[in-house]
Amino acid sequence: MTTFITAGTSQVGLALARLLHASNHSVLLGSRRQGQGIPAPNSWVSFDWSDASTFPNPFNDTKSKIQSVLLILSTELDPIPQVGPFVDLAAEKGVKRFVLVGAADVSKGGSNIGKVHQYLEEKGVEFVVLRPTWFLDNLARTQLANIRDKDAILTPTPTARVAFVSVDDIAEAAFDALTRPSPIPAPGEDKESAAAPIILGPELLSYDEVANTLTEVLGRKITHRHITTNEVLEQYDGFGIPRGSETAKFLLNLELGLERGDAERLLNLPEERKRVGKVRLRDWAEKNKAVW
């Protein structure tokens, strides 16, 4: 049986594929770019959330019987017109379990991922929504140019503290959810704990502390600089998210929520609601320091 990963070249998708291959699980990756960026030995099919004609492709591959799907979404605030028909088709084709990469600060029914969370529940399929906090790996992506070229981390959150989580820890959580032999939730198991775990990193850190660790690892001074909301929106523009768009407003509100303590409060959740990863900032930075 095969797991289909909708975003085959995403960070989480590639990390999960490595884990599945290492455990002799069959994997099929979705690609918007004709397999570009998909490493061997992965198989792939054309798949694009914005093109419904690609939705049957995973199920047309005679070598693969898709039993589970990892859903990684685009940034559409209402993805249901895209994702709903695919989930319906997948269920018709015999998919038994869906795992959605969500976010700790987006609850069921909320914008973007939250709408799909609600859809899966109402559909009555077996699912898990992984709800990670902010990615440690964004230091090597959205903050890459800032650190490399300006020796700075730029945020609108001067004092926020976050239990940053690594892509590898998220992929491990996805692997466990996809390969778990028992139903989700199992009889007597708390539904929220089983089907919507909050994924945290092992350290609660401010961006100042992150900058200090990078300074030690890289051997040059890295600072944390507070920027205005207008400057944040300019950064979004550079990532291809228009500053006046509803998506930009949504993302900005999530960032500002860090300063309000939204991420820090997650640590107060009951232990059974949380999954704490293993990857610490210093170890991750040492492994990835060549990118800066």
Tab-separated table of C-alpha atoms in Angstrom:
chain	number	residue	atom	x	y	z
A	1	MET	CA	0.000	0.000	0.000
A	2	THR	CA	1.176	3.508	-0.850
A	3	THR	CA	1.170	6.932	0.805
A	4	PHE	CA	0.551	9.866	-1.530
A	5	ILE	CA	2.172	13.183	-0.561
A	6	THR	CA	0.422	16.089	-2.269
A	7	ALA	CA	3.361	18.521	-2.108
A	8	GLY	CA	6.223	16.289	-3.092
A	9	THR	CA	8.968	18.925	-3.003
A	10	SER	CA	7.909	20.562	0.257
A	11	GLN	CA	10.226	20.365	3.256
A	12	VAL	CA	7.888	18.114	5.223
A	13	GLY	CA	6.999	16.049	2.161
A	14	LEU	CA	10.601	15.193	1.320
A	15	ALA	CA	11.497	14.475	4.953
A	16	LEU	CA	8.494	12.158	5.283
A	17	ALA	CA	9.348	10.393	2.027
A	18	ARG	CA	12.812	9.590	3.403
A	19	LEU	CA	11.307	8.079	6.550
A	20	LEU	CA	8.790	6.009	4.600
A	21	HIS	CA	11.441	4.692	2.205
A	22	ALA	CA	13.704	3.792	5.131
A	23	SER	CA	10.859	1.693	6.546
A	24	ASN	CA	10.105	0.022	3.194
A	25	HIS	CA	6.810	1.846	2.733
A	26	SER	CA	5.728	2.716	-0.792
A	27	VAL	CA	5.547	6.467	-1.536
A	28	LEU	CA	4.142	8.529	-4.411
A	29	LEU	CA	4.852	12.255	-4.613
A	30	GLY	CA	2.761	14.960	-6.237
A	31	SER	CA	4.573	17.477	-8.429
A	32	ARG	CA	3.469	20.749	-10.021
A	33	ARG	CA	6.684	20.949	-12.062
A	34	GLN	CA	6.978	17.645	-13.899
A	35	GLY	CA	9.089	16.034	-11.210
A	36	GLN	CA	11.587	18.867	-10.884
A	37	GLY	CA	13.193	18.781	-7.434
A	38	ILE	CA	12.040	15.246	-6.618
A	39	PRO	CA	15.050	13.052	-5.784
A	40	ALA	CA	15.494	9.375	-6.590
A	41	PRO	CA	14.169	6.836	-5.771
A	42	ASN	CA	10.810	8.612	-5.473
A	43	SER	CA	8.017	8.073	-7.971
A	44	TRP	CA	5.852	11.060	-8.832
A	45	VAL	CA	2.704	12.135	-10.656
A	46	SER	CA	1.568	15.545	-11.808
A	47	PHE	CA	-0.561	17.140	-9.074
A	48	ASP	CA	-1.603	20.761	-8.659
A	49	TRP	CA	-4.217	22.113	-6.245
A	50	SER	CA	-5.164	24.753	-8.827
A	51	ASP	CA	-5.829	22.148	-11.549
A	52	ALA	CA	-8.557	19.639	-10.691
A	53	SER	CA	-7.757	17.630	-13.819
A	54	THR	CA	-4.629	16.377	-11.986
A	55	PHE	CA	-6.570	15.018	-8.994
A	56	PRO	CA	-7.168	11.521	-10.466
A	57	ASN	CA	-3.476	11.062	-11.337
A	58	PRO	CA	-2.386	9.384	-8.069
A	59	PHE	CA	-5.143	6.808	-8.494
A	60	ASN	CA	-4.379	6.134	-12.160
A	61	ASP	CA	-0.913	4.803	-11.332
A	62	THR	CA	-1.420	1.055	-11.648
A	63	LYS	CA	1.716	0.365	-9.576
A	64	SER	CA	0.345	2.211	-6.539
A	65	LYS	CA	-2.710	1.504	-4.419
A	66	ILE	CA	-3.117	4.687	-2.391
A	67	GLN	CA	-4.152	3.912	1.171
A	68	SER	CA	-3.151	7.142	2.926
A	69	VAL	CA	-2.585	10.775	1.941
A	70	LEU	CA	-0.498	13.573	3.414
A	71	LEU	CA	-2.282	16.848	2.686
A	72	ILE	CA	-0.055	19.921	2.399
A	73	LEU	CA	-2.019	22.960	1.272
A	74	SER	CA	-1.421	26.193	-0.597
A	75	THR	CA	-1.972	29.570	1.092
A	76	GLU	CA	-5.583	29.989	-0.092
A	77	LEU	CA	-7.697	31.345	2.769
A	78	ASP	CA	-10.602	29.148	1.656
A	79	PRO	CA	-9.065	25.996	0.194
A	80	ILE	CA	-12.259	23.915	0.312
A	81	PRO	CA	-13.169	24.489	-3.379
A	82	GLN	CA	-9.818	22.863	-4.210
A	83	VAL	CA	-9.253	20.398	-1.393
A	84	GLY	CA	-12.828	19.202	-0.871
A	85	PRO	CA	-13.210	17.557	-4.296
A	86	PHE	CA	-9.839	15.826	-3.932
A	87	VAL	CA	-10.691	14.463	-0.486
A	88	ASP	CA	-14.022	13.225	-1.848
A	89	LEU	CA	-12.311	11.507	-4.781
A	90	ALA	CA	-9.626	9.977	-2.574
A	91	ALA	CA	-12.239	8.556	-0.214
A	92	GLU	CA	-14.124	7.081	-3.183
A	93	LYS	CA	-10.883	5.497	-4.394
A	94	GLY	CA	-10.334	3.747	-1.069
A	95	VAL	CA	-8.020	6.053	0.878
A	96	LYS	CA	-8.299	5.025	4.519
A	97	ARG	CA	-6.474	7.825	6.332
A	98	PHE	CA	-5.705	11.498	5.741
A	99	VAL	CA	-2.995	13.427	7.573
A	100	LEU	CA	-3.153	17.210	7.227
A	101	VAL	CA	-0.193	19.457	8.012
A	102	GLY	CA	-1.931	22.229	9.926
A	103	ALA	CA	-0.740	24.892	12.332
A	104	ALA	CA	-0.868	25.297	16.091
A	105	ASP	CA	-2.349	28.777	15.791
A	106	VAL	CA	-5.137	27.851	13.332
A	107	SER	CA	-8.033	26.030	14.976
A	108	LYS	CA	-10.747	23.891	13.406
A	109	GLY	CA	-13.074	26.011	11.273
A	110	GLY	CA	-10.625	28.904	11.029
A	111	SER	CA	-9.078	30.294	7.873
A	112	ASN	CA	-7.109	28.125	5.442
A	113	ILE	CA	-6.085	24.884	7.167
A	114	GLY	CA	-8.827	25.172	9.770
A	115	LYS	CA	-11.519	24.869	7.111
A	116	VAL	CA	-10.021	21.614	5.849
A	117	HIS	CA	-9.793	20.303	9.420
A	118	GLN	CA	-13.536	20.882	9.761
A	119	TYR	CA	-14.238	19.357	6.339
A	120	LEU	CA	-12.391	16.145	7.203
A	121	GLU	CA	-14.323	15.812	10.440
A	122	GLU	CA	-17.673	16.421	8.770
A	123	LYS	CA	-16.775	13.996	5.971
A	124	GLY	CA	-16.405	11.236	8.553
A	125	VAL	CA	-13.069	9.945	7.260
A	126	GLU	CA	-10.203	8.872	9.497
A	127	PHE	CA	-7.806	11.782	9.848
A	128	VAL	CA	-5.075	13.455	11.867
A	129	VAL	CA	-4.362	17.177	11.774
A	130	LEU	CA	-0.785	17.861	12.833
A	131	ARG	CA	-0.626	21.308	14.412
A	132	PRO	CA	3.026	22.380	14.579
A	133	THR	CA	4.163	25.683	15.972
A	134	TRP	CA	6.555	27.865	13.951
A	135	PHE	CA	9.172	26.077	11.863
A	136	LEU	CA	12.796	26.202	12.965
A	137	ASP	CA	13.657	25.658	9.304
A	138	ASN	CA	12.241	29.063	8.333
A	139	LEU	CA	15.537	30.493	9.571
A	140	ALA	CA	17.010	28.910	6.441
A	141	ARG	CA	14.142	29.967	4.182
A	142	THR	CA	12.098	33.090	4.942
A	143	GLN	CA	14.946	34.513	7.066
A	144	LEU	CA	17.743	33.170	4.850
A	145	ALA	CA	18.600	36.389	2.997
A	146	ASN	CA	18.300	38.489	6.161
A	147	ILE	CA	20.771	36.333	8.088
A	148	ARG	CA	23.127	35.735	5.170
A	149	ASP	CA	23.216	39.293	3.790
A	150	LYS	CA	22.310	41.494	6.779
A	151	ASP	CA	23.492	39.386	9.731
A	152	ALA	CA	20.030	39.880	11.198
A	153	ILE	CA	16.729	38.188	11.937
A	154	LEU	CA	13.924	40.628	11.123
A	155	THR	CA	10.563	40.242	12.896
A	156	PRO	CA	7.684	42.364	14.204
A	157	THR	CA	7.889	40.495	17.522
A	158	PRO	CA	10.534	41.966	19.864
A	159	THR	CA	9.822	39.784	22.907
A	160	ALA	CA	7.857	36.763	21.619
A	161	ARG	CA	8.935	33.299	22.711
A	162	VAL	CA	8.282	30.220	20.593
A	163	ALA	CA	8.954	26.482	20.920
A	164	PHE	CA	10.293	26.327	17.361
A	165	VAL	CA	9.896	22.873	15.809
A	166	SER	CA	11.983	21.266	13.081
A	167	VAL	CA	10.730	19.832	9.809
A	168	ASP	CA	12.256	16.485	10.800
A	169	ASP	CA	10.174	16.373	13.983
A	170	ILE	CA	7.020	17.218	12.021
A	171	ALA	CA	7.824	14.517	9.467
A	172	GLU	CA	8.251	11.983	12.285
A	173	ALA	CA	4.825	12.908	13.633
A	174	ALA	CA	3.360	12.500	10.134
A	175	PHE	CA	5.079	9.125	9.744
A	176	ASP	CA	3.650	7.895	13.040
A	177	ALA	CA	0.158	9.100	12.122
A	178	LEU	CA	0.235	7.517	8.666
A	179	THR	CA	1.659	4.152	9.725
A	180	ARG	CA	-0.158	3.688	13.033
A	181	PRO	CA	-1.923	0.304	12.881
A	182	SER	CA	-4.730	1.152	15.309
A	183	PRO	CA	-7.679	3.396	14.408
A	184	ILE	CA	-7.565	7.130	15.140
A	185	PRO	CA	-8.819	7.660	17.734
A	186	ALA	CA	-8.675	4.216	19.287
A	187	PRO	CA	-11.532	3.185	21.587
A	188	GLY	CA	-11.229	5.143	24.823
A	189	GLU	CA	-8.586	7.490	23.399
A	190	ASP	CA	-9.066	11.251	23.664
A	191	LYS	CA	-10.060	12.499	20.213
A	192	GLU	CA	-8.232	15.836	20.336
A	193	SER	CA	-5.024	14.235	21.545
A	194	ALA	CA	-5.068	11.585	18.817
A	195	ALA	CA	-6.467	13.552	15.888
A	196	ALA	CA	-5.148	17.100	16.431
A	197	PRO	CA	-1.837	17.006	18.338
A	198	ILE	CA	0.096	20.228	18.930
A	199	ILE	CA	3.689	19.728	17.729
A	200	LEU	CA	6.285	21.698	19.713
A	201	GLY	CA	10.052	21.949	19.748
A	202	PRO	CA	12.018	21.081	22.910
A	203	GLU	CA	13.075	24.695	23.685
A	204	LEU	CA	11.102	27.886	24.326
A	205	LEU	CA	13.170	30.630	22.694
A	206	SER	CA	12.986	34.330	21.955
A	207	TYR	CA	14.363	35.594	18.653
A	208	ASP	CA	17.115	37.321	20.646
A	209	GLU	CA	18.149	33.914	21.993
A	210	VAL	CA	17.996	32.462	18.487
A	211	ALA	CA	20.273	35.266	17.241
A	212	ASN	CA	22.741	34.637	20.083
A	213	THR	CA	22.941	30.930	19.243
A	214	LEU	CA	23.464	31.667	15.548
A	215	THR	CA	26.217	34.118	16.523
A	216	GLU	CA	28.050	31.334	18.348
A	217	VAL	CA	27.514	28.758	15.603
A	218	LEU	CA	28.389	31.015	12.659
A	219	GLY	CA	31.240	32.871	14.337
A	220	ARG	CA	29.897	36.313	13.463
A	221	LYS	CA	27.447	38.641	15.161
A	222	ILE	CA	23.800	37.968	14.310
A	223	THR	CA	21.220	40.362	15.744
A	224	HIS	CA	17.457	40.349	16.087
A	225	ARG	CA	15.939	43.524	14.681
A	226	HIS	CA	12.361	44.621	15.293
A	227	ILE	CA	10.653	45.806	12.092
A	228	THR	CA	7.329	47.537	11.461
A	229	THR	CA	4.241	45.858	10.075
A	230	ASN	CA	4.774	47.741	6.806
A	231	GLU	CA	8.241	46.227	6.537
A	232	VAL	CA	6.798	42.775	7.214
A	233	LEU	CA	4.302	43.275	4.394
A	234	GLU	CA	7.168	44.298	2.112
A	235	GLN	CA	8.850	41.004	2.951
A	236	TYR	CA	5.662	39.145	2.034
A	237	ASP	CA	5.679	40.970	-1.305
A	238	GLY	CA	9.142	39.558	-1.881
A	239	PHE	CA	7.814	36.052	-1.234
A	240	GLY	CA	5.070	36.541	-3.841
A	241	ILE	CA	2.267	37.353	-1.378
A	242	PRO	CA	0.839	40.789	-2.315
A	243	ARG	CA	0.926	43.110	0.685
A	244	GLY	CA	-2.726	44.120	0.288
A	245	SER	CA	-4.042	40.579	0.015
A	246	GLU	CA	-6.180	38.829	2.597
A	247	THR	CA	-3.478	36.157	2.817
A	248	ALA	CA	-0.893	38.778	3.816
A	249	LYS	CA	-3.234	40.133	6.499
A	250	PHE	CA	-3.847	36.607	7.780
A	251	LEU	CA	-0.121	35.803	7.997
A	252	LEU	CA	0.684	39.137	9.630
A	253	ASN	CA	-1.929	38.510	12.302
A	254	LEU	CA	-0.350	35.126	13.038
A	255	GLU	CA	3.067	36.757	13.461
A	256	LEU	CA	1.716	39.481	15.724
A	257	GLY	CA	-0.017	36.782	17.739
A	258	LEU	CA	3.408	35.562	18.810
A	259	GLU	CA	3.977	38.863	20.588
A	260	ARG	CA	0.634	38.395	22.346
A	261	GLY	CA	1.916	35.087	23.699
A	262	ASP	CA	-0.109	32.777	21.454
A	263	ALA	CA	2.785	30.326	20.946
A	264	GLU	CA	3.993	30.467	24.541
A	265	ARG	CA	0.544	29.580	25.892
A	266	LEU	CA	0.662	26.275	24.026
A	267	LEU	CA	3.025	24.972	26.686
A	268	ASN	CA	0.167	25.151	29.198
A	269	LEU	CA	-1.885	22.562	27.324
A	270	PRO	CA	-2.356	19.140	28.949
A	271	GLU	CA	0.573	16.841	28.244
A	272	GLU	CA	-1.574	14.428	26.247
A	273	ARG	CA	-2.419	17.214	23.760
A	274	LYS	CA	1.240	17.931	22.994
A	275	ARG	CA	3.974	16.153	21.096
A	276	VAL	CA	7.447	17.532	21.793
A	277	GLY	CA	10.145	17.093	19.158
A	278	LYS	CA	13.812	16.285	19.704
A	279	VAL	CA	15.699	18.726	17.469
A	280	ARG	CA	17.333	21.607	19.348
A	281	LEU	CA	18.288	24.929	17.765
A	282	ARG	CA	22.053	24.600	18.223
A	283	ASP	CA	22.201	21.117	16.716
A	284	TRP	CA	20.001	22.173	13.804
A	285	ALA	CA	22.080	25.315	13.170
A	286	GLU	CA	25.357	23.367	13.207
A	287	LYS	CA	23.937	20.958	10.643
A	288	ASN	CA	22.681	23.746	8.367
A	289	LYS	CA	25.198	26.554	8.896
A	290	ALA	CA	26.547	26.388	5.344
A	291	VAL	CA	23.328	27.992	4.023
A	292	TRP	CA	24.171	31.335	5.736
